[in-house]
């Protein structure tokens, strides 16, 4: 057990060291949510006049947080592909540690890195005229971590099936963009046609963003368009998905050819 | 008790038998060499022994633990240097070793001492805070070997450890590896397709097309191709040949102005030859059989032919890539 905790610790430490050494990466990953928030959000708010009682730019703010987490945590699993390609994965696989601790270690590093980015985006709330109390911030950060862990383990699960960088990034783009649009980040899930609505229900990001909406707009809890599920459902889905993803990914790692 | 025990091990990849019913044992504190051309099944065997692959059939055990059913016990006992580098090039030498120490549960208060000692052993202590991407091929290899022994494994696997190294780093690495059993109490299991490198092994198994064709000490293997050959230059070859036949009962033939004598232990023979020929000897030359001769005799082909072949393929692919690139 203590060996496994050591393994988790050192896997996370390695990713953080590398994250700190590559400062350019942080800037480039922050660019995407900023573009969506200000260019898409700013532009759309002129045409969209939602009856949800707030400007569109504020409405999509939890969605943009979700997007930051989605991209950075799912793509953090690219480190698994790099490790496979450059052989470092073998160093971990021959070590006397449980495969689950490798998965959890990787998922936690993805969680930390994307939460850092989400917090940077979160601190922009005054710029778009949003009011967030100091009490809400730890709740939002906590929710971000939960969602990030879930998505990072999904990314790792997908990465266990791919050996090289090219096919992995193709499949990731194929998954990530639909996940983003079918998540209620840009529009309320309720307004979607039933077929698409069903797809959003299968998307863990939907629940994460829904929960973030509870945290970001606590006072507007009664408004019909902001929430799709109850907070308990949101959190339960995220927790169950995380567990399932980690378990399957661990089993996939254990499997020998 | 042997530290590695392999019985009737087979591994199929689809219809291809990469390893085809091999069996061998490795004694504790020895250096065991696994020799063969590219594609003979060396890496497959190593991957099975270090729990990365499961065999189609047969058994493999390290220090009494089955590699399949008790993989976590086996993983604790082994250190591995893979054919391709498995270092994190963005991390420093120290960080790479520290990562390994954590992963293998080395007690935390020993980390610094052990890592510093290992870095000192491989002569990279001064560069411990440099990122590995700044290291040469030889330095990376040495660092990997150091990493492989930091958790004091019972067996260290080295898969083609000198591949792609220049002759000098190769010699350094061999000197270093040959000291390991004595210095660190570790059993070394290594693969190579360089025959001359296998000379430092206590025992050698030669593998070709998934089967072990011979297993023995380097001396035993060399005896299979006949003994040494001594070339003598004398003032009078005919007279010397007669003299040798009379006094020592050795048949010597003349070839290109030299006397050509076959002997089992040529080095021990030379003093006797010289003393019996008195002052007729002008020069003596001893030629010993190489492991390449052994391989040649057993398989009918030189081991380097294949190695050369794959090298040529690589050159071809580089050439065709360049052509593409130049057109653009």
Coordinates of C-alpha atoms in Angstrom, one line a residue:
Chain A
X1 CA 0.0 0.0 0.0
X2 CA 2.7 2.5 1.0
X3 CA 4.6 1.6 -2.2
X4 CA 1.5 2.4 -4.2
X5 CA 1.1 5.8 -2.5
X6 CA 4.7 6.4 -3.2
X7 CA 4.2 5.5 -6.8
X8 CA 1.1 7.9 -7.1
X9 CA 3.1 10.6 -5.4
X10 CA 6.1 10.3 -7.7
X11 CA 4.0 10.0 -10.9
X12 CA 2.2 13.2 -9.9
X13 CA 5.5 14.9 -9.0
X14 CA 7.0 14.0 -12.3
X15 CA 4.1 15.5 -14.3
X16 CA 4.2 18.7 -12.2
X17 CA 7.9 19.2 -12.7
X18 CA 7.4 18.8 -16.4
X19 CA 4.4 21.2 -16.3
X20 CA 6.4 23.8 -14.6
X21 CA 9.4 23.4 -17.0
X22 CA 7.1 23.9 -20.0
X23 CA 5.6 27.3 -19.4
X24 CA 4.7 27.7 -23.1
X25 CA 2.2 24.9 -22.8
X26 CA 0.2 26.7 -20.1
X27 CA -0.2 29.8 -22.3
X28 CA -1.3 27.8 -25.3
X29 CA -3.9 25.8 -23.4
X30 CA -5.3 28.9 -21.8
X31 CA -5.8 30.5 -25.1
X32 CA -8.6 28.2 -26.2
X33 CA -11.1 29.0 -23.3
X34 CA -10.2 32.7 -23.5
X35 CA -11.1 32.7 -27.2
X36 CA -14.4 31.0 -26.6
X37 CA -15.3 33.1 -23.6
X38 CA -14.6 36.5 -25.2
X39 CA -14.8 36.0 -28.9
X40 CA -17.6 33.4 -29.2
X41 CA -19.3 34.4 -26.0
X42 CA -18.9 38.1 -26.6
X43 CA -20.1 37.8 -30.2
X44 CA -23.0 35.5 -29.5
X45 CA -24.4 37.6 -26.6
X46 CA -25.4 40.2 -29.3
X47 CA -27.6 37.7 -31.1
X48 CA -28.8 35.5 -28.3
X49 CA -31.2 37.0 -25.8
X50 CA -31.8 34.3 -23.4
X51 CA -34.6 34.5 -20.9
X52 CA -32.4 33.0 -18.2
X53 CA -31.9 36.3 -16.5
X54 CA -28.2 36.9 -17.2
X55 CA -26.0 37.9 -20.1
X56 CA -25.0 35.0 -22.4
X57 CA -21.3 35.5 -21.6
X58 CA -22.1 34.8 -17.9
X59 CA -24.3 31.9 -18.8
X60 CA -21.5 30.1 -20.6
X61 CA -19.0 30.8 -17.9
X62 CA -19.4 27.4 -16.1
X63 CA -19.3 25.9 -19.6
X64 CA -16.0 27.6 -20.3
X65 CA -14.6 26.3 -17.0
X66 CA -15.8 22.8 -18.1
X67 CA -14.2 23.3 -21.5
X68 CA -10.8 24.3 -19.9
X69 CA -11.0 21.1 -17.8
X70 CA -12.2 19.0 -20.7
X71 CA -9.3 19.9 -23.0
X72 CA -6.6 20.0 -20.4
X73 CA -7.5 16.9 -18.5
X74 CA -8.4 14.7 -21.5
X75 CA -5.3 15.8 -23.4
X76 CA -3.1 15.3 -20.3
X77 CA -3.5 11.6 -21.0
X78 CA -1.4 12.3 -24.1
X79 CA 1.5 11.9 -21.7
X80 CA 0.6 8.2 -21.6
X81 CA 1.1 8.0 -25.4
X82 CA 4.4 9.9 -25.1
X83 CA 5.5 7.6 -22.3
X84 CA 4.6 4.6 -24.5
X85 CA 6.4 6.1 -27.5
X86 CA 9.6 7.1 -25.6
X87 CA 9.6 3.9 -23.6
X88 CA 9.1 5.4 -20.2
X89 CA 5.9 3.5 -19.8
X90 CA 7.9 0.3 -19.6
X91 CA 9.8 1.7 -16.7
X92 CA 6.5 2.1 -14.8
X93 CA 5.0 -1.2 -16.0
X94 CA 7.9 -3.4 -14.8
X95 CA 7.9 -1.7 -11.4
X96 CA 6.4 -3.6 -8.4
X97 CA 3.4 -1.3 -8.1
X98 CA -0.3 -1.9 -8.8
X99 CA -1.4 -0.8 -12.3
X100 CA -4.2 1.1 -10.6
X101 CA -1.7 3.3 -8.8
X102 CA -0.2 4.2 -12.2
X103 CA -3.7 5.1 -13.5
X104 CA -4.6 7.0 -10.4
X105 CA -1.2 8.8 -10.4
X106 CA -1.7 9.8 -14.1
X107 CA -5.3 10.9 -13.4
X108 CA -4.3 13.0 -10.4
X109 CA -1.6 14.8 -12.4
X110 CA -4.1 15.6 -15.1
X111 CA -6.5 16.7 -12.4
X112 CA -4.0 19.1 -10.8
X113 CA -2.7 20.6 -14.0
X114 CA -6.3 21.2 -15.3
X115 CA -7.5 22.6 -12.0
X116 CA -4.7 25.1 -12.0
X117 CA -5.8 26.2 -15.5
X118 CA -9.5 26.3 -14.5
X119 CA -8.7 28.4 -11.5
X120 CA -6.9 30.9 -13.7
X121 CA -10.0 31.2 -15.9
X122 CA -12.2 31.3 -12.8
X123 CA -10.4 34.4 -11.5
X124 CA -11.6 36.3 -14.6
X125 CA -15.2 36.4 -13.3
X126 CA -15.1 40.1 -12.4
X127 CA -14.2 40.9 -16.0
X128 CA -17.5 39.5 -17.4
X129 CA -19.4 41.2 -14.6
X130 CA -20.2 38.1 -12.6
X131 CA -20.5 38.2 -8.8
X132 CA -19.0 35.3 -7.0
X133 CA -18.6 35.1 -3.2
X134 CA -15.5 34.0 -1.5
X135 CA -17.4 31.1 -0.1
X136 CA -18.3 29.8 -3.6
X137 CA -14.7 29.6 -4.8
X138 CA -13.6 26.6 -2.8
X139 CA -16.8 24.8 -3.9
X140 CA -16.2 25.6 -7.5
X141 CA -12.5 24.5 -7.3
X142 CA -13.6 21.3 -5.6
X143 CA -16.1 20.6 -8.3
X144 CA -13.5 21.4 -11.0
X145 CA -11.2 18.8 -9.4
X146 CA -13.9 16.1 -9.4
X147 CA -14.8 16.7 -13.0
X148 CA -11.1 16.9 -14.0
X149 CA -10.4 13.6 -12.3
X150 CA -13.3 12.0 -14.2
X151 CA -12.3 13.3 -17.6
X152 CA -8.6 12.6 -17.0
X153 CA -9.4 9.0 -16.3
X154 CA -11.5 8.8 -19.4
X155 CA -8.6 10.1 -21.4
X156 CA -6.3 7.5 -19.8
X157 CA -8.8 4.8 -20.6
X158 CA -8.8 5.8 -24.2
X159 CA -5.0 6.1 -24.3
X160 CA -4.6 2.5 -23.2
X161 CA -6.0 1.4 -26.6
X162 CA -3.6 3.5 -28.7
X163 CA 0.1 3.0 -29.2
X164 CA 1.0 6.0 -31.3
X165 CA 0.5 9.7 -31.2
X166 CA -1.2 10.2 -34.6
X167 CA -4.2 7.8 -34.2
X168 CA -4.7 9.0 -30.6
X169 CA -4.9 12.7 -31.4
X170 CA -7.4 11.9 -34.3
X171 CA -9.7 9.9 -32.0
X172 CA -9.4 12.5 -29.3
X173 CA -10.5 15.4 -31.5
X174 CA -13.3 13.2 -32.7
X175 CA -14.4 12.7 -29.1
X176 CA -13.6 16.0 -27.5
X177 CA -15.5 18.4 -29.7
X178 CA -18.8 16.5 -29.7
X179 CA -18.4 16.1 -25.9
X180 CA -18.1 19.8 -25.6
X181 CA -21.1 20.7 -27.8
X182 CA -23.3 18.1 -26.3
X183 CA -22.7 19.1 -22.7
X184 CA -24.9 22.1 -22.1
X185 CA -21.8 24.4 -22.0
X186 CA -23.1 26.7 -24.8
X187 CA -26.8 26.1 -24.5
X188 CA -29.2 24.6 -22.0
X189 CA -29.6 20.8 -22.6
X190 CA -33.4 21.1 -22.3
X191 CA -33.6 23.1 -25.5
X192 CA -32.1 20.3 -27.6
X193 CA -34.1 17.9 -29.7
X194 CA -34.7 14.5 -27.9
X195 CA -32.1 12.5 -29.9
X196 CA -29.3 15.0 -29.0
X197 CA -30.7 15.3 -25.5
X198 CA -30.2 11.6 -25.0
X199 CA -26.5 11.9 -26.1
X200 CA -25.9 14.7 -23.6
X201 CA -27.2 12.5 -20.9
X202 CA -24.5 10.0 -21.8
X203 CA -21.8 12.6 -21.5
X204 CA -20.1 13.0 -18.1
X205 CA -19.2 16.6 -18.9
X206 CA -22.9 17.5 -18.9
X207 CA -23.2 16.6 -15.3
X208 CA -19.9 18.4 -14.4
X209 CA -21.0 21.6 -16.1
X210 CA -24.5 21.3 -14.5
X211 CA -22.9 21.0 -11.1
X212 CA -20.6 24.0 -11.8
X213 CA -23.7 26.0 -12.7
X214 CA -25.1 25.3 -9.2
X215 CA -21.8 26.5 -7.7
X216 CA -21.4 29.6 -9.9
X217 CA -25.1 30.7 -9.8
X218 CA -26.3 29.7 -6.4
X219 CA -28.9 32.4 -6.1
X220 CA -30.5 31.5 -9.4
X221 CA -31.1 27.9 -8.4
X222 CA -34.7 28.2 -9.3
X223 CA -34.3 29.3 -12.8
X224 CA -35.4 26.7 -15.3
X225 CA -32.8 27.0 -18.0
X226 CA -29.7 26.9 -15.9
X227 CA -30.0 23.5 -14.4
X228 CA -30.9 20.2 -15.9
X229 CA -30.4 17.7 -13.1
X230 CA -30.2 17.8 -9.3
X231 CA -26.8 18.4 -7.8
X232 CA -26.9 15.0 -6.1
X233 CA -27.3 13.3 -9.5
X234 CA -24.5 15.4 -11.0
X235 CA -22.0 14.4 -8.3
X236 CA -23.1 10.8 -8.2
X237 CA -22.6 10.5 -12.0
X238 CA -19.2 12.0 -11.8
X239 CA -18.1 9.8 -9.0
X240 CA -19.4 6.6 -10.6
X241 CA -17.9 7.4 -14.0
X242 CA -14.5 8.2 -12.4
X243 CA -14.5 4.9 -10.6
X244 CA -15.5 2.9 -13.7
X245 CA -13.0 4.6 -15.9
X246 CA -10.1 4.0 -13.4
X247 CA -11.1 0.4 -12.9
X248 CA -11.3 -0.4 -16.6
X249 CA -8.1 1.5 -17.4
X250 CA -6.3 -0.4 -14.6
X251 CA -7.5 -3.7 -16.0
X252 CA -6.4 -2.7 -19.5
X253 CA -2.9 -1.9 -18.2
X254 CA -2.7 -5.2 -16.3
X255 CA -3.6 -7.1 -19.5
X256 CA -0.6 -8.7 -21.1
X257 CA -0.3 -9.5 -24.7
Chain B
X1 CA 19.4 -23.2 -6.7
X2 CA 19.4 -21.4 -10.0
X3 CA 18.1 -17.8 -9.9
X4 CA 16.4 -18.0 -13.3
X5 CA 14.7 -21.1 -14.4
X6 CA 13.0 -21.5 -17.8
X7 CA 11.2 -24.6 -18.9
X8 CA 9.9 -25.4 -22.3
X9 CA 8.9 -21.8 -22.9
X10 CA 7.0 -20.9 -26.0
X11 CA 5.5 -17.7 -27.3
X12 CA 3.5 -17.4 -30.5
X13 CA 2.6 -14.2 -32.2
X14 CA -0.1 -15.4 -34.5
X15 CA 1.4 -18.2 -36.6
X16 CA 4.9 -17.1 -35.8
X17 CA 6.7 -18.9 -33.0
X18 CA 9.0 -16.1 -31.6
X19 CA 10.2 -18.4 -28.9
X20 CA 9.9 -22.1 -29.5
X21 CA 10.3 -24.4 -26.5
X22 CA 13.4 -23.0 -24.9
X23 CA 14.8 -24.1 -21.5
X24 CA 17.8 -22.9 -19.5
X25 CA 18.9 -22.1 -16.0
X26 CA 21.0 -19.2 -14.7
X27 CA 23.2 -19.5 -11.7
X28 CA 23.3 -16.8 -9.0
X29 CA 25.9 -14.1 -9.3
X30 CA 26.9 -15.0 -12.8
X31 CA 26.7 -13.2 -16.1
X32 CA 24.5 -15.1 -18.6
X33 CA 24.6 -14.2 -22.2
X34 CA 21.8 -14.7 -24.6
X35 CA 23.2 -14.5 -28.1
X36 CA 21.5 -14.6 -31.5
X37 CA 20.8 -12.6 -34.6
X38 CA 18.0 -9.9 -34.7
X39 CA 14.6 -11.6 -34.5
X40 CA 15.9 -14.7 -32.8
X41 CA 13.6 -14.3 -29.8
X42 CA 15.9 -12.7 -27.3
X43 CA 13.7 -9.7 -26.5
X44 CA 10.6 -11.8 -26.4
X45 CA 12.2 -14.0 -23.8
X46 CA 13.3 -11.0 -21.7
X47 CA 9.8 -9.5 -21.9
X48 CA 8.3 -12.8 -20.6
X49 CA 10.9 -13.0 -17.8
X50 CA 10.2 -9.4 -16.7
X51 CA 6.4 -9.9 -16.7
X52 CA 5.5 -7.7 -19.7
X53 CA 4.4 -10.6 -21.9
X54 CA 2.7 -13.9 -21.1
X55 CA 4.0 -17.0 -22.7
X56 CA 1.8 -19.2 -24.9
X57 CA 3.1 -22.2 -22.9
X58 CA 5.9 -23.3 -20.6
X59 CA 7.3 -21.9 -17.4
X60 CA 9.6 -19.1 -16.3
X61 CA 10.6 -18.4 -12.7
X62 CA 12.9 -15.9 -11.1
X63 CA 14.2 -16.7 -7.6
X64 CA 11.5 -19.3 -7.3
X65 CA 8.6 -17.0 -8.2
X66 CA 6.6 -17.8 -11.3
X67 CA 6.8 -14.9 -13.8
X68 CA 3.1 -15.3 -14.7
X69 CA 1.3 -15.9 -11.4
X70 CA 3.5 -14.0 -9.1
X71 CA 4.5 -11.1 -11.2
X72 CA 4.6 -8.5 -8.4
X73 CA 7.2 -10.7 -6.5
X74 CA 9.2 -11.0 -9.7
X75 CA 9.0 -7.3 -10.4
X76 CA 10.6 -6.6 -7.0
X77 CA 13.5 -8.9 -7.8
X78 CA 14.5 -7.5 -11.2
X79 CA 16.0 -4.5 -12.8
X80 CA 15.9 -4.0 -16.5
X81 CA 17.7 -2.0 -19.1
X82 CA 15.6 -2.2 -22.3
X83 CA 16.8 -2.1 -25.8
X84 CA 15.5 1.4 -26.3
X85 CA 16.1 4.2 -23.8
X86 CA 13.3 4.4 -21.1
X87 CA 14.6 7.5 -19.4
X88 CA 12.6 10.7 -19.1
X89 CA 14.7 13.1 -21.1
X90 CA 13.0 16.2 -19.6
X91 CA 14.0 15.2 -16.1
X92 CA 17.5 15.4 -14.7
X93 CA 19.7 12.3 -14.1
X94 CA 19.0 12.6 -10.3
X95 CA 15.3 13.0 -10.9
X96 CA 15.2 9.9 -13.1
X97 CA 16.9 7.8 -10.4
X98 CA 14.7 9.3 -7.7
X99 CA 11.6 8.4 -9.6
X100 CA 12.8 4.9 -9.8
X101 CA 13.6 4.8 -6.1
X102 CA 10.1 5.9 -5.2
X103 CA 8.6 3.4 -7.6
X104 CA 10.5 0.5 -6.1
X105 CA 9.8 1.5 -2.5
X106 CA 13.4 2.2 -1.5
X107 CA 13.3 3.7 2.0
X108 CA 13.2 7.4 1.7
X109 CA 16.2 8.1 4.1
X110 CA 18.4 6.0 1.8
X111 CA 17.4 7.8 -1.5
X112 CA 20.0 10.4 -1.6
X113 CA 22.8 8.2 -0.4
X114 CA 22.0 5.4 -2.9
X115 CA 21.4 7.7 -5.9
X116 CA 24.6 9.7 -5.2
X117 CA 26.6 6.4 -4.9
X118 CA 25.1 5.1 -8.1
X119 CA 25.8 8.3 -10.0
X120 CA 29.4 8.2 -8.6
X121 CA 29.8 4.6 -9.7
X122 CA 28.9 5.5 -13.3
X123 CA 30.9 8.6 -13.2
X124 CA 28.0 11.0 -13.8
X125 CA 27.9 12.6 -10.3
X126 CA 29.0 16.0 -11.7
X127 CA 26.1 16.0 -14.2
X128 CA 23.4 14.9 -11.8
X129 CA 21.3 18.0 -12.2
X130 CA 21.5 18.1 -16.0
X131 CA 18.5 17.1 -18.0
X132 CA 19.0 13.7 -19.6
X133 CA 18.4 15.1 -23.1
X134 CA 21.8 16.7 -22.9
X135 CA 23.5 13.3 -22.4
X136 CA 25.3 11.3 -25.0
X137 CA 24.1 7.7 -25.8
X138 CA 26.8 6.1 -23.7
X139 CA 25.9 8.3 -20.7
X140 CA 22.2 7.5 -21.0
X141 CA 23.0 3.8 -21.1
X142 CA 25.2 4.0 -18.0
X143 CA 22.5 6.0 -16.3
X144 CA 20.0 3.3 -17.1
X145 CA 22.2 0.6 -15.8
X146 CA 22.7 2.6 -12.6
X147 CA 18.9 3.0 -12.4
X148 CA 18.5 -0.7 -12.9
X149 CA 20.5 -1.6 -9.8
X150 CA 19.4 1.2 -7.4
X151 CA 16.8 -1.0 -5.8
X152 CA 19.3 -3.9 -5.4
X153 CA 17.6 -6.4 -7.6
X154 CA 18.6 -10.1 -7.7
X155 CA 18.7 -10.1 -11.5
X156 CA 19.6 -7.3 -13.9
X157 CA 18.4 -7.7 -17.5
X158 CA 20.3 -6.0 -20.2
X159 CA 18.7 -6.1 -23.6
X160 CA 21.3 -5.2 -26.2
X161 CA 22.9 -2.7 -23.8
X162 CA 25.6 -1.5 -26.3
X163 CA 23.4 -1.0 -29.4
X164 CA 24.3 2.2 -31.1
X165 CA 27.2 3.1 -28.9
X166 CA 30.6 4.0 -30.2
X167 CA 33.5 1.6 -29.5
X168 CA 34.9 3.5 -26.6
X169 CA 31.6 3.8 -24.7
X170 CA 30.9 0.2 -25.5
X171 CA 34.2 -0.8 -23.9
X172 CA 33.5 1.4 -20.9
X173 CA 30.1 -0.1 -20.4
X174 CA 31.4 -3.7 -20.6
X175 CA 34.0 -3.0 -18.1
X176 CA 31.3 -1.6 -15.8
X177 CA 28.9 -4.5 -16.4
X178 CA 31.5 -7.2 -15.8
X179 CA 32.1 -5.7 -12.3
X180 CA 28.5 -5.8 -11.4
X181 CA 28.1 -9.4 -10.0
X182 CA 31.0 -8.9 -7.6
X183 CA 30.3 -5.3 -6.7
X184 CA 26.5 -5.3 -6.4
X185 CA 25.8 -9.0 -5.9
X186 CA 23.5 -9.1 -8.9
X187 CA 23.0 -11.7 -11.5
X188 CA 23.3 -10.3 -15.0
X189 CA 21.2 -11.6 -17.9
X190 CA 22.1 -10.0 -21.1
X191 CA 21.4 -10.3 -24.8
X192 CA 23.6 -9.2 -27.6
X193 CA 24.3 -9.9 -31.2
X194 CA 27.9 -8.8 -30.9
X195 CA 29.8 -12.1 -30.4
X196 CA 32.9 -10.5 -29.0
X197 CA 30.9 -8.9 -26.3
X198 CA 29.6 -12.2 -25.0
X199 CA 33.2 -13.2 -24.0
X200 CA 32.7 -11.7 -20.5
X201 CA 29.8 -14.1 -19.8
X202 CA 30.1 -17.0 -17.5
X203 CA 27.6 -18.9 -19.6
X204 CA 26.2 -18.4 -23.0
X205 CA 23.1 -19.7 -24.8
X206 CA 22.9 -19.2 -28.5
X207 CA 19.4 -18.8 -29.8
X208 CA 18.3 -18.8 -33.4
X209 CA 14.8 -18.8 -34.8
X210 CA 13.3 -19.2 -31.3
X211 CA 15.3 -22.2 -30.3
X212 CA 18.4 -22.5 -28.2
X213 CA 21.0 -24.3 -30.3
X214 CA 23.7 -24.5 -27.7
X215 CA 24.3 -23.6 -24.1
X216 CA 27.7 -23.6 -22.3
X217 CA 30.7 -21.6 -21.2
X218 CA 32.5 -19.5 -23.8
X219 CA 35.4 -21.9 -23.6
X220 CA 33.2 -24.9 -24.1
X221 CA 31.5 -23.3 -27.1
X222 CA 34.8 -22.4 -28.7
X223 CA 36.1 -25.9 -28.3
X224 CA 33.2 -27.0 -30.5
X225 CA 34.9 -25.4 -33.4
X226 CA 38.2 -27.0 -32.7
X227 CA 40.9 -25.4 -30.6
X228 CA 43.3 -22.6 -31.2
X229 CA 45.5 -22.2 -34.1
X230 CA 49.2 -21.4 -33.7
X231 CA 51.2 -19.9 -36.6
X232 CA 55.0 -20.2 -36.4
X233 CA 57.7 -18.6 -38.4
X234 CA 61.0 -20.4 -38.2
X235 CA 64.4 -20.2 -39.9
X236 CA 63.6 -23.6 -41.5
X237 CA 60.0 -24.7 -41.6
X238 CA 60.6 -28.2 -42.8
X239 CA 63.1 -29.0 -40.2
X240 CA 61.0 -27.5 -37.5
X241 CA 57.9 -29.5 -38.6
X242 CA 59.9 -32.7 -38.4
X243 CA 61.3 -31.8 -35.0
X244 CA 57.8 -31.1 -33.6
X245 CA 56.5 -34.4 -34.8
X246 CA 59.5 -36.2 -33.3
X247 CA 59.5 -34.5 -29.9
X248 CA 55.9 -33.6 -29.2
X249 CA 53.9 -35.7 -31.6
X250 CA 52.2 -32.6 -33.2
X251 CA 51.4 -32.5 -36.8
X252 CA 52.3 -29.1 -38.4
X253 CA 51.5 -28.0 -41.9
X254 CA 53.2 -25.3 -43.9
X255 CA 51.0 -22.6 -45.2
X256 CA 52.1 -19.4 -46.8
X257 CA 55.6 -19.6 -45.3
X258 CA 54.2 -20.3 -41.8
X259 CA 53.8 -23.4 -39.8
X260 CA 50.1 -24.0 -38.9
X261 CA 49.4 -26.0 -35.7
X262 CA 46.1 -26.9 -34.2
X263 CA 46.0 -27.1 -30.4
X264 CA 43.3 -27.2 -27.7
X265 CA 45.0 -24.7 -25.5
X266 CA 47.2 -22.8 -27.7
X267 CA 48.5 -20.4 -25.1
X268 CA 49.8 -23.2 -22.9
X269 CA 51.3 -24.9 -25.9
X270 CA 53.5 -22.0 -27.0
X271 CA 56.3 -22.3 -24.3
X272 CA 56.7 -26.0 -25.1
X273 CA 56.9 -25.4 -28.8
X274 CA 59.5 -22.7 -28.4
X275 CA 61.6 -24.7 -26.0
X276 CA 61.5 -27.8 -28.2
X277 CA 62.5 -25.8 -31.3
X278 CA 65.3 -24.1 -29.5
X279 CA 66.4 -21.0 -31.4
X280 CA 64.7 -21.7 -34.7
X281 CA 61.6 -19.7 -33.9
X282 CA 61.3 -16.2 -35.5
X283 CA 57.8 -15.3 -34.5
X284 CA 54.7 -16.9 -33.0
X285 CA 51.1 -15.9 -33.6
X286 CA 48.1 -17.4 -31.8
X287 CA 44.6 -17.3 -33.3
X288 CA 41.7 -18.2 -31.1
X289 CA 38.3 -19.2 -32.3
X290 CA 35.6 -16.6 -31.8
X291 CA 32.0 -17.1 -30.8
X292 CA 31.2 -16.0 -34.3
X293 CA 32.9 -19.1 -35.6
X294 CA 30.7 -21.1 -33.2
X295 CA 27.5 -19.5 -34.5
X296 CA 28.8 -20.0 -38.1
X297 CA 29.4 -23.7 -37.5
X298 CA 26.0 -24.3 -35.8
X299 CA 23.8 -22.3 -38.1
X300 CA 25.8 -22.2 -41.3
X301 CA 25.6 -18.4 -41.4
X302 CA 27.5 -15.6 -39.8
X303 CA 25.6 -13.7 -37.1
X304 CA 26.7 -10.4 -38.5
X305 CA 25.1 -11.1 -41.9
X306 CA 21.7 -10.6 -40.4
X307 CA 22.7 -7.7 -38.3
X308 CA 24.2 -6.1 -41.4
X309 CA 21.0 -6.9 -43.3
X310 CA 18.8 -4.9 -40.9
X311 CA 21.2 -2.1 -41.0
X312 CA 20.9 -2.0 -44.8
X313 CA 17.1 -1.9 -44.5
X314 CA 17.4 1.1 -42.2
X315 CA 19.7 2.8 -44.7
X316 CA 17.3 2.2 -47.5
X317 CA 14.3 3.6 -45.6
X318 CA 16.3 6.7 -44.7
X319 CA 17.3 7.0 -48.3
X320 CA 13.8 6.8 -49.6
X321 CA 12.6 9.3 -46.9
X322 CA 15.3 11.7 -48.1
X323 CA 14.2 11.3 -51.7
X324 CA 10.7 12.2 -50.7
X325 CA 11.9 15.2 -48.7
X326 CA 14.2 16.5 -51.4
X327 CA 11.3 16.5 -54.0
X328 CA 9.3 18.9 -51.9

